[in-house]
């Protein structure tokens, strides 16, 4: 049974990582519907600026073109852990044009899909 639980946890973390990386992909960000599918209905973000965002406000930002193929967000040190069944916590370092931040995301299984429930960025050197 423990082996099956570990396999399930690895699959959950992988699904959250895949979703996070999709949200950072300029091609996905350009399409509000693609982003909306990855956001939990109760999504909230506290950005590196300290601003609080909801799903509608973040859709405006993601589709603005600030992240493009020639200016992608670079990601390092990503790791994840299952906090409870259906809840995954990811942490990673992002760098977008020299602006670096530690990122923390909570993903939850909602309506049979992994969706981003909460995200926070904290600026770093």
Tab-separated table of C-alpha atoms in Angstrom, residues 18-92:
chain	number	residue	atom	x	y	z
A	18	UNK	CA	3.298	20.415	-15.277
A	19	UNK	CA	0.476	22.876	-14.577
A	20	UNK	CA	2.837	25.456	-13.083
A	21	UNK	CA	5.165	25.254	-16.073
A	22	UNK	CA	2.209	25.554	-18.444
A	23	UNK	CA	1.112	28.736	-16.661
A	24	UNK	CA	4.578	30.179	-17.241
A	25	UNK	CA	4.586	29.237	-20.930
A	26	UNK	CA	4.118	32.349	-23.106
A	27	UNK	CA	1.892	30.439	-25.540
A	28	UNK	CA	-0.462	29.328	-22.769
A	29	UNK	CA	-0.447	32.741	-21.110
A	30	UNK	CA	-1.567	34.362	-24.359
A	31	UNK	CA	-4.876	32.467	-24.249
A	32	UNK	CA	-7.198	33.438	-21.389
A	33	UNK	CA	-9.188	30.212	-21.714
A	34	UNK	CA	-6.056	28.071	-21.387
A	35	UNK	CA	-5.072	29.986	-18.250
A	36	UNK	CA	-8.616	29.854	-16.841
A	37	UNK	CA	-8.602	26.044	-17.140
A	38	UNK	CA	-5.515	25.922	-14.910
A	39	UNK	CA	-6.884	28.242	-12.209
A	40	UNK	CA	-9.070	27.028	-9.362
A	41	UNK	CA	-12.437	28.837	-9.137
A	42	UNK	CA	-11.240	30.278	-5.793
A	43	UNK	CA	-7.771	31.263	-7.063
A	44	UNK	CA	-5.878	33.991	-5.169
A	45	UNK	CA	-2.356	35.320	-5.685
A	46	UNK	CA	-0.211	37.631	-3.608
A	47	UNK	CA	2.356	38.816	-6.127
A	48	UNK	CA	5.984	39.738	-5.539
A	49	UNK	CA	4.780	43.369	-5.591
A	50	UNK	CA	2.499	42.675	-2.620
A	51	UNK	CA	-0.598	43.117	-4.743
A	52	UNK	CA	-3.495	40.672	-4.298
A	53	UNK	CA	-4.930	39.158	-7.485
A	54	UNK	CA	-7.976	37.054	-8.287
A	55	UNK	CA	-8.594	34.959	-11.382
A	56	UNK	CA	-10.059	37.779	-13.483
A	57	UNK	CA	-7.297	40.262	-12.707
A	58	UNK	CA	-4.557	37.702	-13.325
A	59	UNK	CA	-6.088	36.832	-16.711
A	60	UNK	CA	-5.596	40.455	-17.771
A	61	UNK	CA	-1.930	40.345	-16.791
A	62	UNK	CA	-1.122	36.952	-18.298
A	63	UNK	CA	-2.602	37.883	-21.659
A	64	UNK	CA	-0.739	41.241	-21.780
A	65	UNK	CA	2.345	39.753	-23.441
A	66	UNK	CA	4.750	40.697	-20.610
A	67	UNK	CA	6.098	37.143	-20.774
A	68	UNK	CA	6.991	36.288	-24.352
A	69	UNK	CA	9.076	33.734	-26.208
A	70	UNK	CA	11.991	36.180	-26.243
A	71	UNK	CA	11.488	37.091	-22.538
A	72	UNK	CA	10.499	33.836	-20.805
A	73	UNK	CA	10.367	33.259	-17.068
A	74	UNK	CA	13.319	31.126	-16.002
A	75	UNK	CA	12.597	28.553	-13.288
A	76	UNK	CA	15.024	26.747	-10.978
A	77	UNK	CA	14.984	24.770	-7.738
A	78	UNK	CA	11.406	23.562	-8.202
A	79	UNK	CA	10.234	21.008	-5.697
A	80	UNK	CA	6.883	19.746	-4.547
A	81	UNK	CA	5.250	17.827	-1.749
A	82	UNK	CA	1.771	16.408	-1.190
A	83	UNK	CA	0.302	18.123	1.888
A	84	UNK	CA	-2.915	16.108	1.922
A	85	UNK	CA	-4.873	14.058	-0.595
A	86	UNK	CA	-5.641	16.410	-3.477
A	87	UNK	CA	-3.310	19.219	-2.302
A	88	UNK	CA	0.247	19.819	-3.576
A	89	UNK	CA	2.653	22.552	-2.482
A	90	UNK	CA	5.310	23.708	-4.971
A	91	UNK	CA	8.229	26.042	-4.344
A	92	UNK	CA	10.709	27.436	-6.861
